[in-house]
Amino acid sequence: MDIATLIGIVGGLGLIVGAILLGGNLFAFVDAPSLVVVVGGTMAATLVMFPLKTVISSFKVAMKAFLAKDPNPQELVEQVVSLADKARKESLVALEKVEIDDPFLKKGVRLVADGSSQAQVQSILESEINFLKQRHRRGQNVFKGLGGAAPAFGMIGTLVGLVNMLQTLDEPEAIGPAMAVALLTTFYGAVMANLVFLPVARKLEERSNDEQLVLNVAMEGVLSILNGEHPHLVREKLLSFLPPASREGEG
Amino acid sequence: MDIATLIGIVGGLGLIVGAILLGGNLFAFVDAPSLVVVVGGTMAATLVMFPLKTVISSFKVAMKAFLAKDPNPQELVEQVVSLADKARKESLVALEKVEIDDPFLKKGVRLVADGSSQAQVQSILESEINFLKQRHRRGQNVFKGLGGAAPAFGMIGTLVGLVNMLQTLDEPEAIGPAMAVALLTTFYGAVMANLVFLPVARKLEERSNDEQLVLNVAMEGVLSILNGEHPHLVREKLLSFLPPASREGEG
Amino acid sequence: MDIATLIGIVGGLGLIVGAILLGGNLFAFVDAPSLVVVVGGTMAATLVMFPLKTVISSFKVAMKAFLAKDPNPQELVEQVVSLADKARKESLVALEKVEIDDPFLKKGVRLVADGSSQAQVQSILESEINFLKQRHRRGQNVFKGLGGAAPAFGMIGTLVGLVNMLQTLDEPEAIGPAMAVALLTTFYGAVMANLVFLPVARKLEERSNDEQLVLNVAMEGVLSILNGEHPHLVREKLLSFLPPASREGEG
Amino acid sequence: MDIATLIGIVGGLGLIVGAILLGGNLFAFVDAPSLVVVVGGTMAATLVMFPLKTVISSFKVAMKAFLAKDPNPQELVEQVVSLADKARKESLVALEKVEIDDPFLKKGVRLVADGSSQAQVQSILESEINFLKQRHRRGQNVFKGLGGAAPAFGMIGTLVGLVNMLQTLDEPEAIGPAMAVALLTTFYGAVMANLVFLPVARKLEERSNDEQLVLNVAMEGVLSILNGEHPHLVREKLLSFLPPASREGEG
Amino acid sequence: MDIATLIGIVGGLGLIVGAILLGGNLFAFVDAPSLVVVVGGTMAATLVMFPLKTVISSFKVAMKAFLAKDPNPQELVEQVVSLADKARKESLVALEKVEIDDPFLKKGVRLVADGSSQAQVQSILESEINFLKQRHRRGQNVFKGLGGAAPAFGMIGTLVGLVNMLQTLDEPEAIGPAMAVALLTTFYGAVMANLVFLPVARKLEERSNDEQLVLNVAMEGVLSILNGEHPHLVREKLLSFLPPASREGEG
């Protein structure tokens, strides 16, 4: 699991709660109607922005991104090398019986074992990578949309509070608390956008880049197997795709 | 119909009205002149931005996008496969008599039946897709323009209200309500932009992408028919263009 | 003439004047020094941004765009078709004597009549289209520059007014009107940018796209004539460049 | 010299000073510490942004751009035509003895006279143009950086002033002037960014485009000479690179 | 070391402290809880944005960029020229024994000495440059993320302070100091973003461009050696990649 995301969100909220407690009391910052306006308004705007199924699937993508374990490119390289070895010692057809967990690598190896041409394999695998990229981008767009809508509805809520307050200036002792409540929606919107939505959109982008790199390595590996390249050469070539940090661990 | 758009706009307005009622009364938020300034000013700026016919056609595009049923790529794939089957069993010319509802697919099939070359078919269909894309982009631009003008005229209205109010500071009891009215235009502009115009522009973009995908699948299908590819291969190829979610439903 | 631009600007100003009259009097919104600071400052910044001749020519481009009649692509297509007809019945050289109003089409036809090669004709006409595009873009940039400078100088004027006002807080009855005057520059800057400069920049972009489309159709037509294509085919090809709306009017 | 830049900056400052004098006195707007914070802070941020030598060379580039006379493309075209004439009447080697002021044209002609191949000449001259472009872009980036830092440090200065003022609310007569001084840094930052830094960055971009056009014309001319094209054709070709306004002056 | 960065940050802080001392006392600007909210909140948001190892490695990249000495392209050119000389006088294999400090040049020369083909050498070195570029871009993105989060958490802290203050309007003498403290988080966020995070992101970009230029020169040099080009020609070619300023120092 991506523990940093959890630490960041929980830690950030903790700091804000701490700051509140130092200077006042937490109850002054909890106002159910304000929360409903910001959260509800943000969700309403998001429903206008995206088809419902895109919103739902983007939350699934986000969940999966945080719960899935980090892709391990070294392990993948070793698996491809052992497949290349088997293909050279036995035959391409022999790869059909190998057990492969990764669905993308599995698909590529099966295509090779079925005797597809290099152009066919490359075109099908590239199209898979491309759809993954677009699916991830849609997920990021939903979170960016949430991150843009939250401060806007925070401001709308504050305007509602201010207009209500200005009608009742004849009760001076009510002005302060009324204005405090009016500011709460801006506060909620700012926290939601800057601690959750926008940062999560950013992390989805980072993880998508990582995942694409791994799929590209797998595709290059499958094509090398198809071309009957020497396992030694395959390993060297695939490792050159990884950043130095990932490579150093290798023998 | 795209029900999410309606739910989003109506739900968002409902939440805002609810928030108003909790803290004050709704009449304080209805001010006809303020509404006229923001709506009218936004429309005036839009007339300066775009030719009149672009504005009108963009509303038509938006209506059509919300009322048209979701494109169904699976159905399209099956139709193309059955056409490919007919073309192989009979001849390309036989396609001329097939009834086809979709105007884009119909145009492509007729070109094939007329004996056009692959280059000609591809160039004409790509040019159609390109014009659809540009037409959609113009529609999105109009809504983005509205979404930029609404908050600007909200601010202009508030400035008018503030300048008027500042002339009459000698009536302290009038300051509050005058300022409340001044803030209403900002409120209207923010709601219009963030609940309607900008989110609708976003959804038009999403729908345009979906529609382009379907047209591209149709074009690839027509070209496969022209090349006399095996119906089985045609289905597999076209399905690889669809995202996994759409594919899963297939047998 | 592009009547929508005029309607938009005049109508928008009318709405703002109406809103002013409903809540106060118009004289409170007219302050010559404030107007001089915003208009003058915006012009000064524009002179720093662009060479003087670019500023002047951008206003000419804008005038021409608003006064010139809409390009009529159908008429152009028919003219090209009749030229193609003449070229086939007589000869390319015969085109030299035809009267052509449009300077771009005239230039292209003369090049063809002079016996230039396809590559030469295409390169010269593309270079013409390219310069038009750049000239238009410079015009748009000047209006975007004005649209950015106007609110900035509006804010600068308001800061001047606020600092002046804060020196004289000992005359409470003068605070309101002084602050009202200070806000006027922000108001002027916002109206100028959002009702005139930025929307005009947008419309210049739209018109530039329309004009480029027509020139591209003319260029394709000239090249078709040079290649001796059949007039019927030429019409079909050129019409496929026009959006469906323009095509429908055709027989 | 680029007189418009000077007129713009001096005229803009004059307008602002005039607006100040109309409503107050100039001394209220001069505060040495505020000026030091904004100017110094902006320079400090710029030193963090760019290597020192980039900052210095960007000011040199700006100076040169304002003092250098306008490039004269017609004169250049005539010079290239006379060189092409000489090359045809005598020989390419004869060009070696011609006196050429422009260093770029001189370099190109010398390469031709030395018997370099077309590919070599083009690659070397394009690389020169490319470095000019990058050098200019760096200069623009420094001014854009200054234009972003000035308002930020204006706001930081105002925050310092506000916090200081809020500590001494018990002296009501001091609030106004203290707040006036606090606003001065925002005022300085806004004027610096919107009248000087951002507009200068824009003009550098315009001039860079002009200069690149002239160098491209010179390069095309040198290549035409190398190919032994007829002087008449060379003139026509090079003139087609110039915008119509520059061409009209030609006979 | 990049001394300008240090001068800029220390100098900028000095100016701000000076401005504070002129108008008040420094203790009013030090508030530990405010600092914790802004610094902590910014770090929390950054942890949500980027994987932990990216954040850590970006700080390492930044450190290395500021401590590493300026790349010296002239020295590199001379080293490549002497290698080209040795390769021509002896053989490519003889390069294997030469001591080379720069790891990138070393890798390239070893590949050449091992008898790799030009395509292989180019592909491996380009992939190295590409990873460097991506690693640098990630570092810049982390600092841009920090620069966006700091003002946001400054505003969140100010909202907390304002809401707390508005609850206690019945103690008028406490309003000023409470509001002063509330503004401190905005102040901290603005200084952190505009004096440190955003400018550092900019400088990392500048340094990355410089470093890429040097690596490209080294790659071109290695390829020239592989092609057996004359050392004289190699020097001329590589120097043409450097900006004129760097070249002038050369004999």
PDB file of N, CA and C in Angstrom, chain B residues 190-244:
ATOM      1  N   ALA B 190     -20.634  33.072  -9.774  1.00  0.00           N
ATOM      2  CA  ALA B 190     -19.891  31.898  -9.315  1.00  0.00           C
ATOM      3  C   ALA B 190     -20.707  30.627  -9.509  1.00  0.00           C
ATOM      4  N   VAL B 191     -22.021  30.681  -9.192  1.00  0.00           N
ATOM      5  CA  VAL B 191     -22.859  29.490  -9.351  1.00  0.00           C
ATOM      6  C   VAL B 191     -22.990  29.119 -10.827  1.00  0.00           C
ATOM      7  N   MET B 192     -23.260  30.117 -11.672  1.00  0.00           N
ATOM      8  CA  MET B 192     -23.414  29.830 -13.099  1.00  0.00           C
ATOM      9  C   MET B 192     -22.144  29.203 -13.682  1.00  0.00           C
ATOM     10  N   ALA B 193     -20.997  29.782 -13.341  1.00  0.00           N
ATOM     11  CA  ALA B 193     -19.746  29.294 -13.923  1.00  0.00           C
ATOM     12  C   ALA B 193     -19.383  27.911 -13.397  1.00  0.00           C
ATOM     13  N   ASN B 194     -19.508  27.705 -12.068  1.00  0.00           N
ATOM     14  CA  ASN B 194     -18.962  26.491 -11.461  1.00  0.00           C
ATOM     15  C   ASN B 194     -19.933  25.323 -11.392  1.00  0.00           C
ATOM     16  N   LEU B 195     -21.236  25.604 -11.541  1.00  0.00           N
ATOM     17  CA  LEU B 195     -22.194  24.502 -11.518  1.00  0.00           C
ATOM     18  C   LEU B 195     -22.698  24.184 -12.927  1.00  0.00           C
ATOM     19  N   VAL B 196     -22.663  25.165 -13.838  1.00  0.00           N
ATOM     20  CA  VAL B 196     -23.206  24.927 -15.173  1.00  0.00           C
ATOM     21  C   VAL B 196     -22.153  25.050 -16.288  1.00  0.00           C
ATOM     22  N   PHE B 197     -21.658  26.257 -16.542  1.00  0.00           N
ATOM     23  CA  PHE B 197     -20.873  26.484 -17.754  1.00  0.00           C
ATOM     24  C   PHE B 197     -19.588  25.654 -17.818  1.00  0.00           C
ATOM     25  N   LEU B 198     -18.727  25.782 -16.802  1.00  0.00           N
ATOM     26  CA  LEU B 198     -17.453  25.070 -16.875  1.00  0.00           C
ATOM     27  C   LEU B 198     -17.647  23.557 -16.825  1.00  0.00           C
ATOM     28  N   PRO B 199     -18.503  23.017 -15.919  1.00  0.00           N
ATOM     29  CA  PRO B 199     -18.708  21.557 -15.932  1.00  0.00           C
ATOM     30  C   PRO B 199     -19.318  21.061 -17.248  1.00  0.00           C
ATOM     31  N   VAL B 200     -20.231  21.831 -17.851  1.00  0.00           N
ATOM     32  CA  VAL B 200     -20.813  21.390 -19.129  1.00  0.00           C
ATOM     33  C   VAL B 200     -19.731  21.358 -20.217  1.00  0.00           C
ATOM     34  N   ALA B 201     -18.847  22.365 -20.229  1.00  0.00           N
ATOM     35  CA  ALA B 201     -17.745  22.367 -21.202  1.00  0.00           C
ATOM     36  C   ALA B 201     -16.914  21.098 -21.052  1.00  0.00           C
ATOM     37  N   ARG B 202     -16.673  20.712 -19.787  1.00  0.00           N
ATOM     38  CA  ARG B 202     -15.896  19.494 -19.516  1.00  0.00           C
ATOM     39  C   ARG B 202     -16.608  18.257 -20.048  1.00  0.00           C
ATOM     40  N   LYS B 203     -17.918  18.166 -19.787  1.00  0.00           N
ATOM     41  CA  LYS B 203     -18.633  16.967 -20.224  1.00  0.00           C
ATOM     42  C   LYS B 203     -18.695  16.898 -21.744  1.00  0.00           C
ATOM     43  N   LEU B 204     -18.845  18.047 -22.410  1.00  0.00           N
ATOM     44  CA  LEU B 204     -18.840  18.025 -23.872  1.00  0.00           C
ATOM     45  C   LEU B 204     -17.522  17.438 -24.377  1.00  0.00           C
ATOM     46  N   GLU B 205     -16.443  17.773 -23.702  1.00  0.00           N
ATOM     47  CA  GLU B 205     -15.140  17.235 -24.099  1.00  0.00           C
ATOM     48  C   GLU B 205     -15.108  15.714 -23.934  1.00  0.00           C
ATOM     49  N   GLU B 206     -15.614  15.233 -22.796  1.00  0.00           N
ATOM     50  CA  GLU B 206     -15.642  13.784 -22.549  1.00  0.00           C
ATOM     51  C   GLU B 206     -16.478  13.075 -23.615  1.00  0.00           C
ATOM     52  N   ARG B 207     -17.654  13.634 -23.918  1.00  0.00           N
ATOM     53  CA  ARG B 207     -18.535  12.988 -24.900  1.00  0.00           C
ATOM     54  C   ARG B 207     -17.929  13.041 -26.293  1.00  0.00           C
ATOM     55  N   SER B 208     -17.242  14.133 -26.599  1.00  0.00           N
ATOM     56  CA  SER B 208     -16.601  14.245 -27.906  1.00  0.00           C
ATOM     57  C   SER B 208     -15.550  13.150 -28.062  1.00  0.00           C
ATOM     58  N   ASN B 209     -14.778  12.900 -26.995  1.00  0.00           N
ATOM     59  CA  ASN B 209     -13.774  11.830 -27.049  1.00  0.00           C
ATOM     60  C   ASN B 209     -14.438  10.480 -27.291  1.00  0.00           C
ATOM     61  N   ASP B 210     -15.542  10.228 -26.576  1.00  0.00           N
ATOM     62  CA  ASP B 210     -16.246   8.957 -26.742  1.00  0.00           C
ATOM     63  C   ASP B 210     -16.716   8.808 -28.184  1.00  0.00           C
ATOM     64  N   GLU B 211     -17.318   9.887 -28.722  1.00  0.00           N
ATOM     65  CA  GLU B 211     -17.872   9.805 -30.066  1.00  0.00           C
ATOM     66  C   GLU B 211     -16.763   9.600 -31.108  1.00  0.00           C
ATOM     67  N   GLN B 212     -15.650  10.281 -30.916  1.00  0.00           N
ATOM     68  CA  GLN B 212     -14.538  10.106 -31.850  1.00  0.00           C
ATOM     69  C   GLN B 212     -14.020   8.668 -31.848  1.00  0.00           C
ATOM     70  N   LEU B 213     -13.968   8.075 -30.635  1.00  0.00           N
ATOM     71  CA  LEU B 213     -13.529   6.684 -30.550  1.00  0.00           C
ATOM     72  C   LEU B 213     -14.416   5.797 -31.404  1.00  0.00           C
ATOM     73  N   VAL B 214     -15.744   5.976 -31.294  1.00  0.00           N
ATOM     74  CA  VAL B 214     -16.679   5.147 -32.036  1.00  0.00           C
ATOM     75  C   VAL B 214     -16.500   5.352 -33.547  1.00  0.00           C
ATOM     76  N   LEU B 215     -16.327   6.610 -33.970  1.00  0.00           N
ATOM     77  CA  LEU B 215     -16.140   6.864 -35.395  1.00  0.00           C
ATOM     78  C   LEU B 215     -14.838   6.240 -35.898  1.00  0.00           C
ATOM     79  N   ASN B 216     -13.807   6.272 -35.066  1.00  0.00           N
ATOM     80  CA  ASN B 216     -12.545   5.654 -35.476  1.00  0.00           C
ATOM     81  C   ASN B 216     -12.704   4.146 -35.628  1.00  0.00           C
ATOM     82  N   VAL B 217     -13.450   3.527 -34.697  1.00  0.00           N
ATOM     83  CA  VAL B 217     -13.708   2.090 -34.807  1.00  0.00           C
ATOM     84  C   VAL B 217     -14.457   1.804 -36.115  1.00  0.00           C
ATOM     85  N   ALA B 218     -15.465   2.655 -36.413  1.00  0.00           N
ATOM     86  CA  ALA B 218     -16.231   2.455 -37.643  1.00  0.00           C
ATOM     87  C   ALA B 218     -15.322   2.575 -38.868  1.00  0.00           C
ATOM     88  N   MET B 219     -14.434   3.572 -38.871  1.00  0.00           N
ATOM     89  CA  MET B 219     -13.533   3.773 -40.004  1.00  0.00           C
ATOM     90  C   MET B 219     -12.606   2.575 -40.179  1.00  0.00           C
ATOM     91  N   GLU B 220     -12.026   2.098 -39.076  1.00  0.00           N
ATOM     92  CA  GLU B 220     -11.151   0.926 -39.160  1.00  0.00           C
ATOM     93  C   GLU B 220     -11.926  -0.270 -39.712  1.00  0.00           C
ATOM     94  N   GLY B 221     -13.184  -0.403 -39.281  1.00  0.00           N
ATOM     95  CA  GLY B 221     -14.011  -1.504 -39.753  1.00  0.00           C
ATOM     96  C   GLY B 221     -14.234  -1.419 -41.250  1.00  0.00           C
ATOM     97  N   VAL B 222     -14.571  -0.225 -41.741  1.00  0.00           N
ATOM     98  CA  VAL B 222     -14.811  -0.047 -43.175  1.00  0.00           C
ATOM     99  C   VAL B 222     -13.554  -0.393 -43.966  1.00  0.00           C
ATOM    100  N   LEU B 223     -12.400   0.045 -43.455  1.00  0.00           N
ATOM    101  CA  LEU B 223     -11.141  -0.244 -44.168  1.00  0.00           C
ATOM    102  C   LEU B 223     -10.852  -1.742 -44.166  1.00  0.00           C
ATOM    103  N   SER B 224     -11.183  -2.433 -43.059  1.00  0.00           N
ATOM    104  CA  SER B 224     -10.976  -3.881 -42.995  1.00  0.00           C
ATOM    105  C   SER B 224     -11.860  -4.589 -44.018  1.00  0.00           C
ATOM    106  N   ILE B 225     -13.111  -4.113 -44.142  1.00  0.00           N
ATOM    107  CA  ILE B 225     -14.022  -4.703 -45.135  1.00  0.00           C
ATOM    108  C   ILE B 225     -13.433  -4.528 -46.529  1.00  0.00           C
ATOM    109  N   LEU B 226     -12.964  -3.311 -46.802  1.00  0.00           N
ATOM    110  CA  LEU B 226     -12.379  -3.015 -48.109  1.00  0.00           C
ATOM    111  C   LEU B 226     -11.197  -3.944 -48.404  1.00  0.00           C
ATOM    112  N   ASN B 227     -10.414  -4.270 -47.370  1.00  0.00           N
ATOM    113  CA  ASN B 227      -9.254  -5.138 -47.553  1.00  0.00           C
ATOM    114  C   ASN B 227      -9.626  -6.614 -47.542  1.00  0.00           C
ATOM    115  N   GLY B 228     -10.954  -6.909 -47.401  1.00  0.00           N
ATOM    116  CA  GLY B 228     -11.397  -8.293 -47.414  1.00  0.00           C
ATOM    117  C   GLY B 228     -10.884  -9.128 -46.259  1.00  0.00           C
ATOM    118  N   GLU B 229     -10.687  -8.507 -45.080  1.00  0.00           N
ATOM    119  CA  GLU B 229     -10.195  -9.278 -43.929  1.00  0.00           C
ATOM    120  C   GLU B 229     -11.285 -10.217 -43.425  1.00  0.00           C
ATOM    121  N   HIS B 230     -10.852 -11.282 -42.768  1.00  0.00           N
ATOM    122  CA  HIS B 230     -11.768 -12.290 -42.253  1.00  0.00           C
ATOM    123  C   HIS B 230     -12.618 -11.686 -41.123  1.00  0.00           C
ATOM    124  N   PRO B 231     -13.965 -11.903 -41.155  1.00  0.00           N
ATOM    125  CA  PRO B 231     -14.849 -11.329 -40.127  1.00  0.00           C
ATOM    126  C   PRO B 231     -14.357 -11.561 -38.707  1.00  0.00           C
ATOM    127  N   HIS B 232     -13.785 -12.741 -38.443  1.00  0.00           N
ATOM    128  CA  HIS B 232     -13.297 -13.067 -37.114  1.00  0.00           C
ATOM    129  C   HIS B 232     -12.186 -12.118 -36.693  1.00  0.00           C
ATOM    130  N   LEU B 233     -11.258 -11.910 -37.638  1.00  0.00           N
ATOM    131  CA  LEU B 233     -10.138 -11.011 -37.388  1.00  0.00           C
ATOM    132  C   LEU B 233     -10.622  -9.578 -37.208  1.00  0.00           C
ATOM    133  N   VAL B 234     -11.638  -9.195 -38.005  1.00  0.00           N
ATOM    134  CA  VAL B 234     -12.178  -7.837 -37.918  1.00  0.00           C
ATOM    135  C   VAL B 234     -12.716  -7.583 -36.516  1.00  0.00           C
ATOM    136  N   ARG B 235     -13.493  -8.563 -35.982  1.00  0.00           N
ATOM    137  CA  ARG B 235     -14.059  -8.374 -34.643  1.00  0.00           C
ATOM    138  C   ARG B 235     -12.959  -8.199 -33.610  1.00  0.00           C
ATOM    139  N   GLU B 236     -11.950  -9.106 -33.677  1.00  0.00           N
ATOM    140  CA  GLU B 236     -10.872  -9.046 -32.694  1.00  0.00           C
ATOM    141  C   GLU B 236     -10.149  -7.699 -32.741  1.00  0.00           C
ATOM    142  N   LYS B 237      -9.893  -7.254 -33.968  1.00  0.00           N
ATOM    143  CA  LYS B 237      -9.171  -5.983 -34.153  1.00  0.00           C
ATOM    144  C   LYS B 237      -9.978  -4.806 -33.605  1.00  0.00           C
ATOM    145  N   LEU B 238     -11.258  -4.760 -33.958  1.00  0.00           N
ATOM    146  CA  LEU B 238     -12.074  -3.625 -33.516  1.00  0.00           C
ATOM    147  C   LEU B 238     -12.253  -3.630 -32.004  1.00  0.00           C
ATOM    148  N   LEU B 239     -12.427  -4.827 -31.421  1.00  0.00           N
ATOM    149  CA  LEU B 239     -12.604  -4.886 -29.962  1.00  0.00           C
ATOM    150  C   LEU B 239     -11.365  -4.386 -29.244  1.00  0.00           C
ATOM    151  N   SER B 240     -10.191  -4.584 -29.858  1.00  0.00           N
ATOM    152  CA  SER B 240      -8.965  -4.129 -29.189  1.00  0.00           C
ATOM    153  C   SER B 240      -8.914  -2.603 -29.115  1.00  0.00           C
ATOM    154  N   PHE B 241      -9.809  -1.915 -29.890  1.00  0.00           N
ATOM    155  CA  PHE B 241      -9.861  -0.456 -29.811  1.00  0.00           C
ATOM    156  C   PHE B 241     -10.699   0.014 -28.617  1.00  0.00           C
ATOM    157  N   LEU B 242     -11.525  -0.892 -28.089  1.00  0.00           N
ATOM    158  CA  LEU B 242     -12.428  -0.483 -27.002  1.00  0.00           C
ATOM    159  C   LEU B 242     -11.749  -0.665 -25.656  1.00  0.00           C
ATOM    160  N   PRO B 243     -12.096   0.180 -24.677  1.00  0.00           N
ATOM    161  CA  PRO B 243     -11.538  -0.007 -23.343  1.00  0.00           C
ATOM    162  C   PRO B 243     -12.035  -1.325 -22.767  1.00  0.00           C
ATOM    163  N   PRO B 244     -11.246  -1.964 -21.872  1.00  0.00           N
ATOM    164  CA  PRO B 244     -11.604  -3.263 -21.309  1.00  0.00           C
ATOM    165  C   PRO B 244     -13.039  -3.324 -20.796  1.00  0.00           C
TER     166      PRO B 244
END
